[in-house]
Amino acid sequence: MKWLVSLIGAALVMIALRDLFHTLWHPTRRGGLSRHVMTALWKLSQQFPLRRGAAGLAGPLAMVMVVAMWAGTVTLGWALIYWPHLPDAFSFAAGLKPAEHGGLVDALYISLVTVTTLGLGDIAPAEPWLRIVTPAEALVGFVLLTATVSWVLEIYPALTRRRALALRLSQLQRNDPSLPELDSAAGAAILDGLAVEVARVCVDFLQYAESYYFHDGEDHTSLATRVRYAVEVAARGGNARHAEVRLAAALLTTALADLADILDERFLHTGGTMQDIYRAYAEDHGRSQM
């Protein structure tokens, strides 16, 4: 029975580490539990009367909840590993009575002290195998801290690229170039540049799927609002006389189609056309009025 409880604890640790790996380091970021947590919180934020304000908190709050879930699962898992072997497999500092420190709370205390690398030393492992397992928990705690910092540093550049594309589209829309203005070398460069930026956003949604759950804020930096104008500009460029402009427009159209496919497959699940997907994207981010 003792080893069964320890095995359950080890399973919890492996589940948390697997989820962390697939969220942060797997090429397509297909996390399991973390993805469900972020999706559920995003959907919950849509139910609030002040939808935009709630949606603005959904992404950051979801990241905090996911990190707390990882830390809590790792801590509980290791506590279950220790618990069946308390107090016999541990040594206690002078003044502590081993018979009074054999409960789950004591196991959680040991796990928390270890995972945070505090190393207070009042309760220490005595069995050889525990003297190997306990430092391993401290190593996992350090990895968890490093991974959390890396996750934050990865997400915000992806958000910056997305908002920069939206702002670029907003600027273009406010000037609204006609077909004769687009039908030039400058027009080809503009369309080609947009295609490159859309491709980067495609990669961001694949690599950092959790960035979808961050609200873009103001309309000028909301890709959910502005992406449909990119479709319009690409269609306009497709009617140009110059081959370079038509090619750039075709590349932009392809990039926008790829982006729509990613949004629909991973987040929206409409099964509709590109226009339907982008309309659903705008509605999901509270921009259906635009």
PDB file of C-alpha atoms in Angstrom:
ATOM      1  CA  MET A   1       0.000   0.000   0.000  1.00  0.00           C
ATOM      2  CA  LYS A   2       2.862   2.362   0.803  1.00  0.00           C
ATOM      3  CA  TRP A   3       4.372   1.940  -2.628  1.00  0.00           C
ATOM      4  CA  LEU A   4       0.981   2.318  -4.320  1.00  0.00           C
ATOM      5  CA  VAL A   5       0.594   5.796  -2.796  1.00  0.00           C
ATOM      6  CA  SER A   6       4.148   6.661  -3.854  1.00  0.00           C
ATOM      7  CA  LEU A   7       3.433   5.448  -7.387  1.00  0.00           C
ATOM      8  CA  ILE A   8       0.322   7.649  -7.538  1.00  0.00           C
ATOM      9  CA  GLY A   9       2.488  10.586  -6.483  1.00  0.00           C
ATOM     10  CA  ALA A  10       5.072   9.756  -9.143  1.00  0.00           C
ATOM     11  CA  ALA A  11       2.266   9.594 -11.735  1.00  0.00           C
ATOM     12  CA  LEU A  12       1.073  13.094 -10.737  1.00  0.00           C
ATOM     13  CA  VAL A  13       4.613  14.424 -11.120  1.00  0.00           C
ATOM     14  CA  MET A  14       4.935  12.856 -14.576  1.00  0.00           C
ATOM     15  CA  ILE A  15       1.570  14.295 -15.665  1.00  0.00           C
ATOM     16  CA  ALA A  16       2.669  17.791 -14.639  1.00  0.00           C
ATOM     17  CA  LEU A  17       6.054  17.451 -16.344  1.00  0.00           C
ATOM     18  CA  ARG A  18       4.476  16.074 -19.505  1.00  0.00           C
ATOM     19  CA  ASP A  19       2.054  19.004 -19.645  1.00  0.00           C
ATOM     20  CA  LEU A  20       4.877  21.476 -19.042  1.00  0.00           C
ATOM     21  CA  PHE A  21       6.961  19.887 -21.807  1.00  0.00           C
ATOM     22  CA  HIS A  22       4.160  19.884 -24.357  1.00  0.00           C
ATOM     23  CA  THR A  23       3.167  23.449 -23.520  1.00  0.00           C
ATOM     24  CA  LEU A  24       6.611  25.039 -23.570  1.00  0.00           C
ATOM     25  CA  TRP A  25       9.033  22.869 -25.519  1.00  0.00           C
ATOM     26  CA  HIS A  26       7.078  20.738 -27.956  1.00  0.00           C
ATOM     27  CA  PRO A  27       7.297  22.303 -31.453  1.00  0.00           C
ATOM     28  CA  THR A  28       3.508  22.639 -31.800  1.00  0.00           C
ATOM     29  CA  ARG A  29       2.821  23.446 -28.134  1.00  0.00           C
ATOM     30  CA  ARG A  30      -0.023  20.947 -27.820  1.00  0.00           C
ATOM     31  CA  GLY A  31      -0.354  21.074 -24.066  1.00  0.00           C
ATOM     32  CA  GLY A  32      -3.125  19.027 -22.462  1.00  0.00           C
ATOM     33  CA  LEU A  33      -4.288  20.250 -19.066  1.00  0.00           C
ATOM     34  CA  SER A  34      -2.899  23.750 -19.553  1.00  0.00           C
ATOM     35  CA  ARG A  35      -4.772  24.154 -22.836  1.00  0.00           C
ATOM     36  CA  HIS A  36      -8.057  23.088 -21.189  1.00  0.00           C
ATOM     37  CA  VAL A  37      -7.521  25.540 -18.323  1.00  0.00           C
ATOM     38  CA  MET A  38      -6.842  28.458 -20.679  1.00  0.00           C
ATOM     39  CA  THR A  39      -9.777  27.595 -22.956  1.00  0.00           C
ATOM     40  CA  ALA A  40     -12.171  27.274 -20.024  1.00  0.00           C
ATOM     41  CA  LEU A  41     -11.091  30.600 -18.524  1.00  0.00           C
ATOM     42  CA  TRP A  42     -11.390  32.329 -21.914  1.00  0.00           C
ATOM     43  CA  LYS A  43     -14.934  31.006 -22.392  1.00  0.00           C
ATOM     44  CA  LEU A  44     -15.808  32.011 -18.856  1.00  0.00           C
ATOM     45  CA  SER A  45     -14.597  35.565 -19.488  1.00  0.00           C
ATOM     46  CA  GLN A  46     -17.026  35.806 -22.427  1.00  0.00           C
ATOM     47  CA  GLN A  47     -19.956  35.420 -20.042  1.00  0.00           C
ATOM     48  CA  PHE A  48     -19.222  38.562 -18.042  1.00  0.00           C
ATOM     49  CA  PRO A  49     -21.231  41.743 -18.780  1.00  0.00           C
ATOM     50  CA  LEU A  50     -18.017  43.768 -19.120  1.00  0.00           C
ATOM     51  CA  ARG A  51     -16.721  41.369 -21.726  1.00  0.00           C
ATOM     52  CA  ARG A  52     -13.729  43.339 -22.953  1.00  0.00           C
ATOM     53  CA  GLY A  53     -12.373  43.964 -19.480  1.00  0.00           C
ATOM     54  CA  ALA A  54     -12.777  40.327 -18.494  1.00  0.00           C
ATOM     55  CA  ALA A  55     -11.211  39.118 -21.747  1.00  0.00           C
ATOM     56  CA  GLY A  56      -8.252  41.399 -21.151  1.00  0.00           C
ATOM     57  CA  LEU A  57      -7.511  39.557 -17.908  1.00  0.00           C
ATOM     58  CA  ALA A  58      -8.137  36.066 -19.293  1.00  0.00           C
ATOM     59  CA  GLY A  59      -4.707  35.490 -20.838  1.00  0.00           C
ATOM     60  CA  PRO A  60      -2.492  36.701 -17.963  1.00  0.00           C
ATOM     61  CA  LEU A  61      -4.735  35.105 -15.345  1.00  0.00           C
ATOM     62  CA  ALA A  62      -4.780  31.808 -17.251  1.00  0.00           C
ATOM     63  CA  MET A  63      -0.977  31.752 -17.346  1.00  0.00           C
ATOM     64  CA  VAL A  64      -0.859  32.289 -13.576  1.00  0.00           C
ATOM     65  CA  MET A  65      -3.393  29.494 -13.053  1.00  0.00           C
ATOM     66  CA  VAL A  66      -1.482  27.091 -15.298  1.00  0.00           C
ATOM     67  CA  VAL A  67       1.808  27.755 -13.494  1.00  0.00           C
ATOM     68  CA  ALA A  68       0.025  27.317 -10.138  1.00  0.00           C
ATOM     69  CA  MET A  69      -1.444  24.045 -11.413  1.00  0.00           C
ATOM     70  CA  TRP A  70       2.008  22.770 -12.425  1.00  0.00           C
ATOM     71  CA  ALA A  71       3.558  23.790  -9.101  1.00  0.00           C
ATOM     72  CA  GLY A  72       0.673  22.391  -7.064  1.00  0.00           C
ATOM     73  CA  THR A  73       0.626  19.078  -8.914  1.00  0.00           C
ATOM     74  CA  VAL A  74       4.396  18.635  -8.585  1.00  0.00           C
ATOM     75  CA  THR A  75       4.279  19.520  -4.885  1.00  0.00           C
ATOM     76  CA  LEU A  76       1.370  17.178  -4.167  1.00  0.00           C
ATOM     77  CA  GLY A  77       2.915  14.388  -6.221  1.00  0.00           C
ATOM     78  CA  TRP A  78       6.184  14.483  -4.339  1.00  0.00           C
ATOM     79  CA  ALA A  79       4.323  14.766  -1.037  1.00  0.00           C
ATOM     80  CA  LEU A  80       2.536  11.510  -1.853  1.00  0.00           C
ATOM     81  CA  ILE A  81       5.915   9.930  -2.577  1.00  0.00           C
ATOM     82  CA  TYR A  82       7.197  10.976   0.864  1.00  0.00           C
ATOM     83  CA  TRP A  83       4.043  10.439   2.925  1.00  0.00           C
ATOM     84  CA  PRO A  84       4.009   6.616   3.216  1.00  0.00           C
ATOM     85  CA  HIS A  85       7.632   6.651   4.379  1.00  0.00           C
ATOM     86  CA  LEU A  86       7.196   9.189   7.189  1.00  0.00           C
ATOM     87  CA  PRO A  87       8.620   9.272   9.774  1.00  0.00           C
ATOM     88  CA  ASP A  88      10.813   6.153   9.531  1.00  0.00           C
ATOM     89  CA  ALA A  89      12.719   7.102   6.345  1.00  0.00           C
ATOM     90  CA  PHE A  90      13.535  10.643   7.500  1.00  0.00           C
ATOM     91  CA  SER A  91      15.804  12.168  10.125  1.00  0.00           C
ATOM     92  CA  PHE A  92      14.555  15.001  12.303  1.00  0.00           C
ATOM     93  CA  ALA A  93      16.308  17.943  13.914  1.00  0.00           C
ATOM     94  CA  ALA A  94      16.675  18.066  17.684  1.00  0.00           C
ATOM     95  CA  GLY A  95      13.455  19.167  19.327  1.00  0.00           C
ATOM     96  CA  LEU A  96      11.168  17.485  16.772  1.00  0.00           C
ATOM     97  CA  LYS A  97       9.360  14.304  17.745  1.00  0.00           C
ATOM     98  CA  PRO A  98       9.245  11.933  14.731  1.00  0.00           C
ATOM     99  CA  ALA A  99       6.045  10.304  15.946  1.00  0.00           C
ATOM    100  CA  GLU A 100       4.254  13.650  15.604  1.00  0.00           C
ATOM    101  CA  HIS A 101       5.368  14.274  12.016  1.00  0.00           C
ATOM    102  CA  GLY A 102       4.033  11.437   9.933  1.00  0.00           C
ATOM    103  CA  GLY A 103       0.972  13.031   8.321  1.00  0.00           C
ATOM    104  CA  LEU A 104       0.188  14.372   4.874  1.00  0.00           C
ATOM    105  CA  VAL A 105       0.684  17.955   6.074  1.00  0.00           C
ATOM    106  CA  ASP A 106       4.255  17.103   7.043  1.00  0.00           C
ATOM    107  CA  ALA A 107       4.809  15.475   3.654  1.00  0.00           C
ATOM    108  CA  LEU A 108       3.493  18.623   1.954  1.00  0.00           C
ATOM    109  CA  TYR A 109       5.815  20.727   4.115  1.00  0.00           C
ATOM    110  CA  ILE A 110       8.839  18.644   3.070  1.00  0.00           C
ATOM    111  CA  SER A 111       7.779  18.839  -0.573  1.00  0.00           C
ATOM    112  CA  LEU A 112       7.261  22.629  -0.484  1.00  0.00           C
ATOM    113  CA  VAL A 113      10.594  23.225   1.236  1.00  0.00           C
ATOM    114  CA  THR A 114      12.317  21.033  -1.328  1.00  0.00           C
ATOM    115  CA  VAL A 115      10.627  22.305  -4.503  1.00  0.00           C
ATOM    116  CA  THR A 116      11.356  25.912  -3.526  1.00  0.00           C
ATOM    117  CA  THR A 117      14.976  24.911  -2.754  1.00  0.00           C
ATOM    118  CA  LEU A 118      14.786  26.414   0.746  1.00  0.00           C
ATOM    119  CA  GLY A 119      16.548  23.447   2.294  1.00  0.00           C
ATOM    120  CA  LEU A 120      15.693  24.198   5.940  1.00  0.00           C
ATOM    121  CA  GLY A 121      17.129  20.880   7.065  1.00  0.00           C
ATOM    122  CA  ASP A 122      14.783  20.243  10.000  1.00  0.00           C
ATOM    123  CA  ILE A 123      13.409  17.151   8.262  1.00  0.00           C
ATOM    124  CA  ALA A 124      15.819  15.390   5.903  1.00  0.00           C
ATOM    125  CA  PRO A 125      15.701  12.090   3.998  1.00  0.00           C
ATOM    126  CA  ALA A 126      17.601   9.210   5.563  1.00  0.00           C
ATOM    127  CA  GLU A 127      16.929   6.334   3.179  1.00  0.00           C
ATOM    128  CA  PRO A 128      19.408   6.164   0.240  1.00  0.00           C
ATOM    129  CA  TRP A 129      16.711   6.239  -2.461  1.00  0.00           C
ATOM    130  CA  LEU A 130      15.023   9.241  -0.854  1.00  0.00           C
ATOM    131  CA  ARG A 131      18.352  11.051  -0.754  1.00  0.00           C
ATOM    132  CA  ILE A 132      18.324  10.764  -4.561  1.00  0.00           C
ATOM    133  CA  VAL A 133      14.632  11.561  -5.082  1.00  0.00           C
ATOM    134  CA  THR A 134      14.564  14.658  -2.871  1.00  0.00           C
ATOM    135  CA  PRO A 135      17.278  16.611  -4.749  1.00  0.00           C
ATOM    136  CA  ALA A 136      15.495  15.617  -7.965  1.00  0.00           C
ATOM    137  CA  GLU A 137      12.434  17.528  -6.729  1.00  0.00           C
ATOM    138  CA  ALA A 138      14.600  20.584  -6.071  1.00  0.00           C
ATOM    139  CA  LEU A 139      15.905  20.283  -9.636  1.00  0.00           C
ATOM    140  CA  VAL A 140      12.330  20.109 -10.970  1.00  0.00           C
ATOM    141  CA  GLY A 141      11.456  23.192  -8.927  1.00  0.00           C
ATOM    142  CA  PHE A 142      14.328  25.080 -10.503  1.00  0.00           C
ATOM    143  CA  VAL A 143      13.249  23.883 -13.973  1.00  0.00           C
ATOM    144  CA  LEU A 144       9.680  25.009 -13.267  1.00  0.00           C
ATOM    145  CA  LEU A 145      10.833  28.486 -12.263  1.00  0.00           C
ATOM    146  CA  THR A 146      13.069  28.798 -15.336  1.00  0.00           C
ATOM    147  CA  ALA A 147      10.327  27.477 -17.632  1.00  0.00           C
ATOM    148  CA  THR A 148       7.820  29.990 -16.268  1.00  0.00           C
ATOM    149  CA  VAL A 149      10.151  32.906 -16.935  1.00  0.00           C
ATOM    150  CA  SER A 150      10.913  31.564 -20.429  1.00  0.00           C
ATOM    151  CA  TRP A 151       7.187  31.168 -21.143  1.00  0.00           C
ATOM    152  CA  VAL A 152       6.495  34.805 -20.295  1.00  0.00           C
ATOM    153  CA  LEU A 153       9.460  35.965 -22.385  1.00  0.00           C
ATOM    154  CA  GLU A 154       8.208  33.919 -25.355  1.00  0.00           C
ATOM    155  CA  ILE A 155       4.552  34.976 -25.212  1.00  0.00           C
ATOM    156  CA  TYR A 156       4.941  38.740 -25.205  1.00  0.00           C
ATOM    157  CA  PRO A 157       7.127  39.010 -28.345  1.00  0.00           C
ATOM    158  CA  ALA A 158       4.464  36.932 -30.142  1.00  0.00           C
ATOM    159  CA  LEU A 159       1.787  39.367 -28.949  1.00  0.00           C
ATOM    160  CA  THR A 160       3.931  42.279 -30.116  1.00  0.00           C
ATOM    161  CA  ARG A 161       4.223  40.812 -33.622  1.00  0.00           C
ATOM    162  CA  ARG A 162       0.476  40.250 -33.809  1.00  0.00           C
ATOM    163  CA  ARG A 163      -0.354  43.757 -32.641  1.00  0.00           C
ATOM    164  CA  ALA A 164       2.250  45.283 -34.955  1.00  0.00           C
ATOM    165  CA  LEU A 165       0.592  43.542 -37.911  1.00  0.00           C
ATOM    166  CA  ALA A 166      -2.805  44.819 -36.800  1.00  0.00           C
ATOM    167  CA  LEU A 167      -1.460  48.363 -36.486  1.00  0.00           C
ATOM    168  CA  ARG A 168       0.125  48.120 -39.946  1.00  0.00           C
ATOM    169  CA  LEU A 169      -3.213  47.000 -41.394  1.00  0.00           C
ATOM    170  CA  SER A 170      -4.969  49.827 -39.557  1.00  0.00           C
ATOM    171  CA  GLN A 171      -2.587  52.378 -41.055  1.00  0.00           C
ATOM    172  CA  LEU A 172      -3.103  50.905 -44.488  1.00  0.00           C
ATOM    173  CA  GLN A 173      -6.864  50.928 -44.077  1.00  0.00           C
ATOM    174  CA  ARG A 174      -6.890  54.573 -43.024  1.00  0.00           C
ATOM    175  CA  ASN A 175      -5.042  55.459 -46.247  1.00  0.00           C
ATOM    176  CA  ASP A 176      -6.951  52.806 -48.236  1.00  0.00           C
ATOM    177  CA  PRO A 177      -4.788  52.629 -51.403  1.00  0.00           C
ATOM    178  CA  SER A 178      -6.715  52.227 -54.639  1.00  0.00           C
ATOM    179  CA  LEU A 179      -5.862  49.614 -57.287  1.00  0.00           C
ATOM    180  CA  PRO A 180      -3.828  52.086 -59.381  1.00  0.00           C
ATOM    181  CA  GLU A 181      -1.797  52.953 -56.264  1.00  0.00           C
ATOM    182  CA  LEU A 182      -1.236  49.281 -55.441  1.00  0.00           C
ATOM    183  CA  ASP A 183      -0.354  48.449 -59.048  1.00  0.00           C
ATOM    184  CA  SER A 184       3.293  49.436 -58.647  1.00  0.00           C
ATOM    185  CA  ALA A 185       6.581  48.239 -57.193  1.00  0.00           C
ATOM    186  CA  ALA A 186       5.683  49.934 -53.910  1.00  0.00           C
ATOM    187  CA  GLY A 187       2.352  48.110 -53.840  1.00  0.00           C
ATOM    188  CA  ALA A 188       4.072  44.788 -54.439  1.00  0.00           C
ATOM    189  CA  ALA A 189       6.460  45.501 -51.559  1.00  0.00           C
ATOM    190  CA  ILE A 190       3.548  46.359 -49.254  1.00  0.00           C
ATOM    191  CA  LEU A 191       1.651  43.172 -50.082  1.00  0.00           C
ATOM    192  CA  ASP A 192       4.771  41.038 -49.801  1.00  0.00           C
ATOM    193  CA  GLY A 193       5.598  42.573 -46.422  1.00  0.00           C
ATOM    194  CA  LEU A 194       2.097  41.831 -45.170  1.00  0.00           C
ATOM    195  CA  ALA A 195       2.410  38.214 -46.354  1.00  0.00           C
ATOM    196  CA  VAL A 196       5.628  37.823 -44.362  1.00  0.00           C
ATOM    197  CA  GLU A 197       4.052  39.302 -41.221  1.00  0.00           C
ATOM    198  CA  VAL A 198       0.969  37.086 -41.546  1.00  0.00           C
ATOM    199  CA  ALA A 199       3.237  34.035 -41.905  1.00  0.00           C
ATOM    200  CA  ARG A 200       5.001  35.020 -38.667  1.00  0.00           C
ATOM    201  CA  VAL A 201       1.661  35.257 -36.888  1.00  0.00           C
ATOM    202  CA  CYS A 202       0.765  31.784 -38.228  1.00  0.00           C
ATOM    203  CA  VAL A 203       3.919  30.402 -36.634  1.00  0.00           C
ATOM    204  CA  ASP A 204       3.149  32.238 -33.388  1.00  0.00           C
ATOM    205  CA  PHE A 205      -0.304  30.660 -33.146  1.00  0.00           C
ATOM    206  CA  LEU A 206       1.232  27.232 -33.773  1.00  0.00           C
ATOM    207  CA  GLN A 207       4.157  27.642 -31.383  1.00  0.00           C
ATOM    208  CA  TYR A 208       2.401  29.733 -28.723  1.00  0.00           C
ATOM    209  CA  ALA A 209      -1.248  28.730 -28.933  1.00  0.00           C
ATOM    210  CA  GLU A 210      -1.897  30.304 -25.543  1.00  0.00           C
ATOM    211  CA  SER A 211      -1.271  33.746 -27.085  1.00  0.00           C
ATOM    212  CA  TYR A 212      -4.733  33.446 -28.684  1.00  0.00           C
ATOM    213  CA  TYR A 213      -6.270  33.972 -25.251  1.00  0.00           C
ATOM    214  CA  PHE A 214      -4.722  37.416 -24.850  1.00  0.00           C
ATOM    215  CA  HIS A 215      -7.033  40.288 -25.761  1.00  0.00           C
ATOM    216  CA  ASP A 216      -5.474  42.801 -28.146  1.00  0.00           C
ATOM    217  CA  GLY A 217      -7.018  45.880 -26.565  1.00  0.00           C
ATOM    218  CA  GLU A 218      -7.578  48.926 -28.752  1.00  0.00           C
ATOM    219  CA  ASP A 219      -9.069  48.495 -32.227  1.00  0.00           C
ATOM    220  CA  HIS A 220      -5.957  49.710 -34.055  1.00  0.00           C
ATOM    221  CA  THR A 221      -3.921  46.884 -32.503  1.00  0.00           C
ATOM    222  CA  SER A 222      -6.623  44.213 -32.748  1.00  0.00           C
ATOM    223  CA  LEU A 223      -5.824  41.659 -35.428  1.00  0.00           C
ATOM    224  CA  ALA A 224      -9.301  40.194 -34.981  1.00  0.00           C
ATOM    225  CA  THR A 225     -10.645  43.512 -36.249  1.00  0.00           C
ATOM    226  CA  ARG A 226      -8.134  44.295 -38.978  1.00  0.00           C
ATOM    227  CA  VAL A 227      -7.410  40.949 -40.596  1.00  0.00           C
ATOM    228  CA  ARG A 228     -10.486  41.124 -42.839  1.00  0.00           C
ATOM    229  CA  TYR A 229      -9.089  44.264 -44.427  1.00  0.00           C
ATOM    230  CA  ALA A 230      -5.997  42.262 -45.390  1.00  0.00           C
ATOM    231  CA  VAL A 231      -8.269  39.887 -47.299  1.00  0.00           C
ATOM    232  CA  GLU A 232      -9.786  42.872 -49.110  1.00  0.00           C
ATOM    233  CA  VAL A 233      -6.383  44.329 -50.017  1.00  0.00           C
ATOM    234  CA  ALA A 234      -5.148  40.944 -51.271  1.00  0.00           C
ATOM    235  CA  ALA A 235      -8.208  40.621 -53.503  1.00  0.00           C
ATOM    236  CA  ARG A 236      -7.644  44.147 -54.804  1.00  0.00           C
ATOM    237  CA  GLY A 237      -4.007  43.394 -55.591  1.00  0.00           C
ATOM    238  CA  GLY A 238      -5.022  40.257 -57.460  1.00  0.00           C
ATOM    239  CA  ASN A 239      -6.587  42.480 -60.148  1.00  0.00           C
ATOM    240  CA  ALA A 240      -3.384  44.426 -60.787  1.00  0.00           C
ATOM    241  CA  ARG A 241      -1.669  44.546 -64.181  1.00  0.00           C
ATOM    242  CA  HIS A 242       1.863  44.039 -62.861  1.00  0.00           C
ATOM    243  CA  ALA A 243       2.867  40.402 -62.348  1.00  0.00           C
ATOM    244  CA  GLU A 244       4.866  41.272 -59.220  1.00  0.00           C
ATOM    245  CA  VAL A 245       1.797  42.752 -57.552  1.00  0.00           C
ATOM    246  CA  ARG A 246      -0.377  39.774 -58.493  1.00  0.00           C
ATOM    247  CA  LEU A 247       2.239  37.379 -57.139  1.00  0.00           C
ATOM    248  CA  ALA A 248       2.529  39.315 -53.872  1.00  0.00           C
ATOM    249  CA  ALA A 249      -1.271  39.378 -53.602  1.00  0.00           C
ATOM    250  CA  ALA A 250      -1.410  35.623 -54.184  1.00  0.00           C
ATOM    251  CA  LEU A 251       1.200  35.061 -51.458  1.00  0.00           C
ATOM    252  CA  LEU A 252      -0.774  37.247 -49.064  1.00  0.00           C
ATOM    253  CA  THR A 253      -3.999  35.384 -49.877  1.00  0.00           C
ATOM    254  CA  THR A 254      -2.283  32.052 -49.226  1.00  0.00           C
ATOM    255  CA  ALA A 255      -0.847  33.280 -45.931  1.00  0.00           C
ATOM    256  CA  LEU A 256      -4.285  34.537 -44.849  1.00  0.00           C
ATOM    257  CA  ALA A 257      -5.836  31.192 -45.790  1.00  0.00           C
ATOM    258  CA  ASP A 258      -3.196  29.391 -43.706  1.00  0.00           C
ATOM    259  CA  LEU A 259      -3.910  31.699 -40.764  1.00  0.00           C
ATOM    260  CA  ALA A 260      -7.637  31.045 -41.070  1.00  0.00           C
ATOM    261  CA  ASP A 261      -7.033  27.282 -41.137  1.00  0.00           C
ATOM    262  CA  ILE A 262      -4.926  27.462 -37.969  1.00  0.00           C
ATOM    263  CA  LEU A 263      -7.489  29.609 -36.157  1.00  0.00           C
ATOM    264  CA  ASP A 264     -10.331  27.312 -37.128  1.00  0.00           C
ATOM    265  CA  GLU A 265      -8.540  24.048 -36.422  1.00  0.00           C
ATOM    266  CA  ARG A 266      -7.147  25.027 -33.043  1.00  0.00           C
ATOM    267  CA  PHE A 267      -9.605  27.547 -31.602  1.00  0.00           C
ATOM    268  CA  LEU A 268     -12.823  28.330 -33.478  1.00  0.00           C
ATOM    269  CA  HIS A 269     -13.991  25.061 -35.116  1.00  0.00           C
ATOM    270  CA  THR A 270     -16.471  26.710 -37.480  1.00  0.00           C
ATOM    271  CA  GLY A 271     -15.732  24.608 -40.559  1.00  0.00           C
ATOM    272  CA  GLY A 272     -16.669  27.619 -42.671  1.00  0.00           C
ATOM    273  CA  THR A 273     -15.020  29.752 -45.317  1.00  0.00           C
ATOM    274  CA  MET A 274     -12.131  32.109 -44.677  1.00  0.00           C
ATOM    275  CA  GLN A 275     -14.572  35.008 -44.273  1.00  0.00           C
ATOM    276  CA  ASP A 276     -16.663  32.959 -41.823  1.00  0.00           C
ATOM    277  CA  ILE A 277     -13.575  32.104 -39.777  1.00  0.00           C
ATOM    278  CA  TYR A 278     -12.393  35.702 -39.562  1.00  0.00           C
ATOM    279  CA  ARG A 279     -15.881  36.842 -38.622  1.00  0.00           C
ATOM    280  CA  ALA A 280     -15.936  34.234 -35.843  1.00  0.00           C
ATOM    281  CA  TYR A 281     -12.445  35.341 -34.778  1.00  0.00           C
ATOM    282  CA  ALA A 282     -13.682  38.925 -34.433  1.00  0.00           C
ATOM    283  CA  GLU A 283     -16.757  37.825 -32.481  1.00  0.00           C
ATOM    284  CA  ASP A 284     -14.679  35.630 -30.163  1.00  0.00           C
ATOM    285  CA  HIS A 285     -12.535  38.646 -29.330  1.00  0.00           C
ATOM    286  CA  GLY A 286     -15.540  40.915 -28.824  1.00  0.00           C
ATOM    287  CA  ARG A 287     -15.177  42.771 -32.127  1.00  0.00           C
ATOM    288  CA  SER A 288     -18.265  41.699 -34.038  1.00  0.00           C
ATOM    289  CA  GLN A 289     -19.401  45.279 -34.338  1.00  0.00           C
ATOM    290  CA  MET A 290     -16.426  46.218 -36.494  1.00  0.00           C
TER     291      MET A 290
END
